[in-house]
């Protein structure tokens, strides 16, 4: 079964419903679903649902990521159905739909976390996997709780400038700097297969690194990528993750501020967008069970630089999660 140029199959009875045809409806017209895909309520079932979580009450510095999902959706209008870098039609090989946004209480972090977990579990009845657009990194904790209920402990591949395994901020145990500590303590992650990529910048204490290792993470710093290259980083990632079910969590501040200025806690010396996309393209044969892209804060963005980068990151994730085979790819 061959996908057509608009990203759908030539078999009308079994074809996934793809994006709006840009040759018939201008890209700047219509409702901004991700990549102009159908809404989840317009399809019977989705292989992957793209869902926003407009929540940023867990930030420790600059707020604004609550507006990230809408910003990324707007930038995604320019995405196209065929991904030549991965040789796949991500919207033709599988049904992808936009599930809108999960509601999260902006005044009560504990309530918001519970609502996000409940919402993610409910979406699991309508879509096999979720790709989430945040929102701040707090949302990773309830998402991992929902994933754990389905898959048990998962490998977490965490792209970020920061460890996000600190204990508390102002006595609060659940913030955007603590999700992976809580996830490790709750047994949600595979302690032998999880990894941070892109870590850089100052820490509070040298002991932060010791705590992080105890919590189950290996580290690839941005300096390692600079000195050894993307291929060496990919080799380390693949060796660490192995065959474990994999959850990918991407804080957009893993990118250098030159590539992603629109984020709450920028750090100099980050990855380029090209390096990040190349890494994601090398993960197509791993067992990706879910993903998030978080911390896009449009108030600090310029000319949609951050939103464009984030929309392409989501696109590469969807492409990496697509089934491979002669019937799905050109």
Coordinates of C-alpha atoms in Angstrom, one line a residue:
X1 CA 0.0 0.0 0.0
X2 CA 1.7 3.2 -1.2
X3 CA 1.2 6.5 0.5
X4 CA 0.1 9.3 -1.9
X5 CA 2.0 12.6 -2.1
X6 CA -0.4 14.2 0.4
X7 CA 0.6 11.7 3.0
X8 CA -2.3 9.3 2.9
X9 CA -2.6 5.8 1.5
X10 CA -3.9 5.2 -2.0
X11 CA -6.4 2.7 -0.4
X12 CA -9.4 4.9 0.6
X13 CA -10.9 2.2 2.9
X14 CA -7.8 1.9 5.2
X15 CA -6.0 5.2 4.6
X16 CA -5.1 7.4 7.6
X17 CA -6.5 10.8 7.3
X18 CA -3.6 13.2 6.7
X19 CA -3.1 17.0 6.8
X20 CA -5.1 19.6 4.9
X21 CA -3.8 19.8 1.4
X22 CA -1.7 23.0 1.2
X23 CA -2.3 23.2 -2.6
X24 CA -6.1 23.6 -1.9
X25 CA -6.2 25.5 1.4
X26 CA -3.4 28.1 2.1
X27 CA -1.2 27.2 5.0
X28 CA -2.1 30.4 6.8
X29 CA -5.8 29.6 6.7
X30 CA -7.9 27.5 9.0
X31 CA -7.6 26.1 12.5
X32 CA -4.0 25.5 13.6
X33 CA -4.0 21.8 14.6
X34 CA -0.5 20.4 14.6
X35 CA 0.8 20.1 11.0
X36 CA -2.9 20.8 10.0
X37 CA -3.8 17.2 11.0
X38 CA -7.4 16.1 11.7
X39 CA -8.7 16.5 15.3
X40 CA -8.9 13.3 17.3
X41 CA -12.7 13.6 17.3
X42 CA -12.6 13.4 13.5
X43 CA -11.1 9.9 13.3
X44 CA -12.2 6.6 14.8
X45 CA -8.8 5.9 16.5
X46 CA -5.3 7.3 16.4
X47 CA -2.0 5.5 16.4
X48 CA -0.5 8.7 17.9
X49 CA -2.3 11.7 19.4
X50 CA -0.5 15.0 19.6
X51 CA -1.8 16.8 22.7
X52 CA -0.9 20.1 24.3
X53 CA -0.6 20.8 28.0
X54 CA -0.7 24.6 28.5
X55 CA 0.7 24.6 32.1
X56 CA 3.6 26.5 33.5
X57 CA 3.0 27.0 37.2
X58 CA 6.0 24.8 38.0
X59 CA 8.6 27.2 36.5
X60 CA 11.4 28.6 38.7
X61 CA 12.4 31.5 36.5
X62 CA 10.6 32.9 33.4
X63 CA 6.9 31.9 32.9
X64 CA 5.1 31.7 29.6
X65 CA 5.3 28.0 28.5
X66 CA 1.6 27.8 29.0
X67 CA 1.3 29.4 25.6
X68 CA 3.8 26.9 24.1
X69 CA 1.3 24.5 22.5
X70 CA -0.5 27.1 20.5
X71 CA 2.8 28.7 19.4
X72 CA 4.2 25.3 18.2
X73 CA 1.0 24.5 16.4
X74 CA 1.2 27.8 14.5
X75 CA 4.8 27.1 13.4
X76 CA 3.9 23.5 12.4
X77 CA 1.7 24.8 9.5
X78 CA 4.7 24.6 7.2
X79 CA 5.4 20.9 7.8
X80 CA 4.9 18.6 4.9
X81 CA 3.8 15.0 4.6
X82 CA 7.0 13.3 3.4
X83 CA 10.1 13.2 5.6
X84 CA 13.1 12.5 3.2
X85 CA 15.7 12.4 6.1
X86 CA 13.8 9.3 7.5
X87 CA 12.3 8.2 4.2
X88 CA 8.8 7.9 5.7
X89 CA 5.4 9.5 5.4
X90 CA 4.7 10.0 9.2
X91 CA 1.1 10.8 8.6
X92 CA 0.5 8.2 5.9
X93 CA 2.1 5.2 7.7
X94 CA 0.0 5.8 10.8
X95 CA -3.0 7.8 11.9
X96 CA -1.9 10.9 13.7
X97 CA -4.4 13.3 15.1
X98 CA -4.4 16.4 17.3
X99 CA -6.2 15.8 20.6
X100 CA -6.3 19.5 21.6
X101 CA -5.2 20.4 25.1
X102 CA -5.4 18.8 28.5
X103 CA -6.9 21.0 31.2
X104 CA -4.5 21.6 34.1
X105 CA -5.3 23.8 37.2
X106 CA -3.0 26.9 36.9
X107 CA -3.2 27.7 40.6
X108 CA -2.6 24.3 42.2
X109 CA 0.3 22.1 41.1
X110 CA -0.8 19.0 42.8
X111 CA -4.3 19.3 41.3
X112 CA -2.8 20.0 37.9
X113 CA -0.5 16.9 38.1
X114 CA -3.5 14.7 38.9
X115 CA -5.6 16.2 36.1
X116 CA -2.7 15.6 33.6
X117 CA -2.3 12.0 34.6
X118 CA -6.0 11.4 34.4
X119 CA -6.2 13.1 31.0
X120 CA -3.3 11.1 29.6
X121 CA -4.8 7.8 30.8
X122 CA -8.2 8.7 29.2
X123 CA -6.5 9.6 25.9
X124 CA -4.8 6.2 26.0
X125 CA -8.2 4.7 25.3
X126 CA -8.4 6.7 22.0
X127 CA -4.8 6.7 20.9
X128 CA -2.0 4.1 21.2
X129 CA 0.7 6.6 22.0
X130 CA 0.9 10.3 22.9
X131 CA 3.3 13.0 21.8
X132 CA 2.9 16.0 24.2
X133 CA 3.6 19.7 23.6
X134 CA 4.1 21.6 26.8
X135 CA 3.9 23.4 29.0
X136 CA 6.8 23.3 31.5
X137 CA 8.7 20.2 32.4
X138 CA 6.6 19.5 35.5
X139 CA 4.2 17.7 33.0
X140 CA 6.7 14.9 32.5
X141 CA 5.9 13.4 35.9
X142 CA 2.2 12.7 35.5
X143 CA 2.9 11.6 31.9
X144 CA 5.4 9.0 33.2
X145 CA 2.9 7.9 35.8
X146 CA 0.4 7.2 33.0
X147 CA 3.1 5.5 30.8
X148 CA 4.2 3.3 33.8
X149 CA 0.6 2.1 34.2
X150 CA 0.8 0.7 30.7
X151 CA 4.4 -0.3 30.3
X152 CA 6.0 -0.5 33.7
X153 CA 9.4 1.2 34.2
X154 CA 10.6 2.8 31.0
X155 CA 13.9 4.1 29.8
X156 CA 13.9 7.9 29.8
X157 CA 15.9 9.7 27.2
X158 CA 16.0 13.3 28.5
X159 CA 17.3 16.1 26.2
X160 CA 17.9 19.2 28.4
X161 CA 20.4 21.8 29.5
X162 CA 19.5 20.8 33.1
X163 CA 19.3 17.6 35.1
X164 CA 15.8 18.1 36.5
X165 CA 16.6 15.7 39.3
X166 CA 16.8 18.3 42.1
X167 CA 14.8 17.7 45.2
X168 CA 12.7 20.8 46.0
X169 CA 12.3 24.4 45.2
X170 CA 11.1 26.6 48.1
X171 CA 10.0 23.3 49.7
X172 CA 7.9 22.3 46.8
X173 CA 8.6 18.7 45.7
X174 CA 6.9 19.0 42.3
X175 CA 8.3 21.6 39.9
X176 CA 9.9 21.7 36.5
X177 CA 13.3 21.0 38.1
X178 CA 12.2 17.9 40.0
X179 CA 10.2 15.6 37.7
X180 CA 12.8 12.9 37.1
X181 CA 13.8 12.7 40.8
X182 CA 10.2 12.0 41.7
X183 CA 9.9 9.6 38.8
X184 CA 13.0 7.7 39.9
X185 CA 11.8 7.6 43.5
X186 CA 8.4 6.2 42.4
X187 CA 10.0 3.5 40.3
X188 CA 8.7 4.9 37.1
X189 CA 12.0 4.7 35.2
X190 CA 14.5 2.0 34.3
X191 CA 17.5 2.9 36.3
X192 CA 19.8 1.0 34.0
X193 CA 18.7 2.5 30.7
X194 CA 18.0 6.2 31.3
X195 CA 20.1 9.1 30.1
X196 CA 20.4 12.9 29.9
X197 CA 21.7 14.5 26.7
X198 CA 22.9 18.1 26.3
X199 CA 23.5 18.9 30.0
X200 CA 25.6 22.0 30.5
X201 CA 26.0 25.1 32.6
X202 CA 26.5 25.7 36.3
X203 CA 25.0 23.5 39.0
X204 CA 24.2 24.1 42.6
X205 CA 26.7 21.7 43.9
X206 CA 29.1 18.9 42.7
X207 CA 26.8 16.5 44.7
X208 CA 24.1 17.1 42.1
X209 CA 25.9 14.8 39.7
X210 CA 26.3 12.1 42.4
X211 CA 22.6 12.3 43.2
X212 CA 21.7 12.2 39.5
X213 CA 23.8 9.0 39.0
X214 CA 22.1 7.4 42.0
X215 CA 18.7 8.2 40.6
X216 CA 19.5 6.2 37.5
X217 CA 20.8 8.6 34.8
X218 CA 23.9 8.6 32.7
X219 CA 24.9 11.9 31.1
X220 CA 26.0 13.1 27.7
X221 CA 27.1 16.7 28.0
X222 CA 26.9 19.3 25.2
X223 CA 30.7 19.4 25.4
X224 CA 30.9 15.7 24.7
X225 CA 28.8 16.2 21.5
X226 CA 31.1 19.1 20.5
X227 CA 34.3 17.1 21.0
X228 CA 33.2 13.7 19.8
X229 CA 30.3 14.3 17.4
X230 CA 26.7 13.3 17.0
X231 CA 27.6 9.7 15.9
X232 CA 29.5 9.0 19.2
X233 CA 26.6 10.5 21.2
X234 CA 24.1 8.3 19.3
X235 CA 26.2 5.2 20.0
X236 CA 26.2 5.9 23.7
X237 CA 22.4 6.5 23.7
X238 CA 21.7 3.3 21.9
X239 CA 24.0 1.3 24.1
X240 CA 22.3 2.7 27.2
X241 CA 18.7 2.4 26.1
X242 CA 19.0 -1.1 24.5
X243 CA 15.7 -2.8 24.0
X244 CA 13.8 -1.1 26.8
X245 CA 10.5 0.7 26.2
X246 CA 11.6 4.3 25.7
X247 CA 10.1 7.6 26.7
X248 CA 11.7 10.7 25.1
X249 CA 11.4 14.0 27.0
X250 CA 12.8 17.1 25.2
X251 CA 13.2 20.4 26.9
X252 CA 13.7 22.9 24.1
X253 CA 16.5 24.6 26.1
X254 CA 18.7 21.7 25.2
X255 CA 19.2 23.8 22.1
X256 CA 21.5 26.8 22.3
X257 CA 19.7 30.1 22.8
X258 CA 20.7 31.0 19.2
X259 CA 18.4 28.3 18.0
X260 CA 15.8 28.5 20.8
X261 CA 15.6 31.8 22.5
X262 CA 12.0 31.3 23.5
X263 CA 12.4 29.4 26.7
X264 CA 12.3 30.0 30.4
X265 CA 15.8 29.0 31.6
X266 CA 18.3 29.4 28.7
X267 CA 21.9 28.3 28.9
X268 CA 24.7 29.1 26.6
X269 CA 26.6 26.4 24.7
X270 CA 23.8 24.2 23.7
X271 CA 23.1 21.8 20.8
X272 CA 22.2 23.1 17.4
X273 CA 18.8 22.2 16.0
X274 CA 20.6 20.1 13.3
X275 CA 22.4 18.0 16.0
X276 CA 19.2 17.3 17.9
X277 CA 17.3 16.3 14.8
X278 CA 20.1 14.0 13.7
X279 CA 20.0 12.3 17.0
X280 CA 16.3 11.7 16.9
X281 CA 16.6 10.3 13.3
X282 CA 18.9 7.6 14.7
X283 CA 16.3 6.2 17.1
X284 CA 13.8 4.9 14.6
X285 CA 14.3 1.2 15.6
X286 CA 13.9 1.8 19.3
X287 CA 10.7 1.1 21.2
X288 CA 9.4 4.6 21.6
X289 CA 6.2 4.5 23.8
X290 CA 5.7 8.2 24.2
X291 CA 7.4 11.6 24.1
X292 CA 7.1 15.3 25.1
X293 CA 8.5 18.6 23.9
X294 CA 8.3 21.2 26.6
X295 CA 9.4 24.7 27.8
X296 CA 8.6 26.7 24.7
X297 CA 7.8 30.2 25.9
X298 CA 6.7 32.4 23.0
X299 CA 7.1 35.7 24.8
X300 CA 10.9 35.3 24.5
X301 CA 10.9 33.9 21.0
X302 CA 12.0 35.8 17.9
X303 CA 10.6 35.2 14.4
X304 CA 9.2 31.8 15.6
X305 CA 12.8 30.5 15.9
X306 CA 12.0 28.3 18.9
X307 CA 8.5 27.3 17.7
X308 CA 9.9 26.2 14.3
X309 CA 12.6 24.2 16.0
X310 CA 10.1 22.6 18.3
X311 CA 7.6 21.8 15.5
X312 CA 10.4 20.0 13.6
X313 CA 11.4 18.1 16.7
X314 CA 7.8 16.8 17.1
X315 CA 7.8 16.0 13.4
X316 CA 11.0 13.9 13.7
X317 CA 9.5 12.1 16.8
X318 CA 6.4 11.2 14.9
X319 CA 8.5 10.1 12.0
X320 CA 10.7 7.9 14.3
X321 CA 7.6 6.4 15.7
X322 CA 6.1 5.5 12.3
X323 CA 6.1 1.8 11.2
X324 CA 8.7 0.9 8.6
X325 CA 8.2 -1.4 5.7
X326 CA 7.7 -1.4 1.9
X327 CA 4.0 -0.7 2.2
X328 CA 4.5 2.4 4.4
X329 CA 7.5 4.1 2.7
X330 CA 8.2 5.2 -0.8

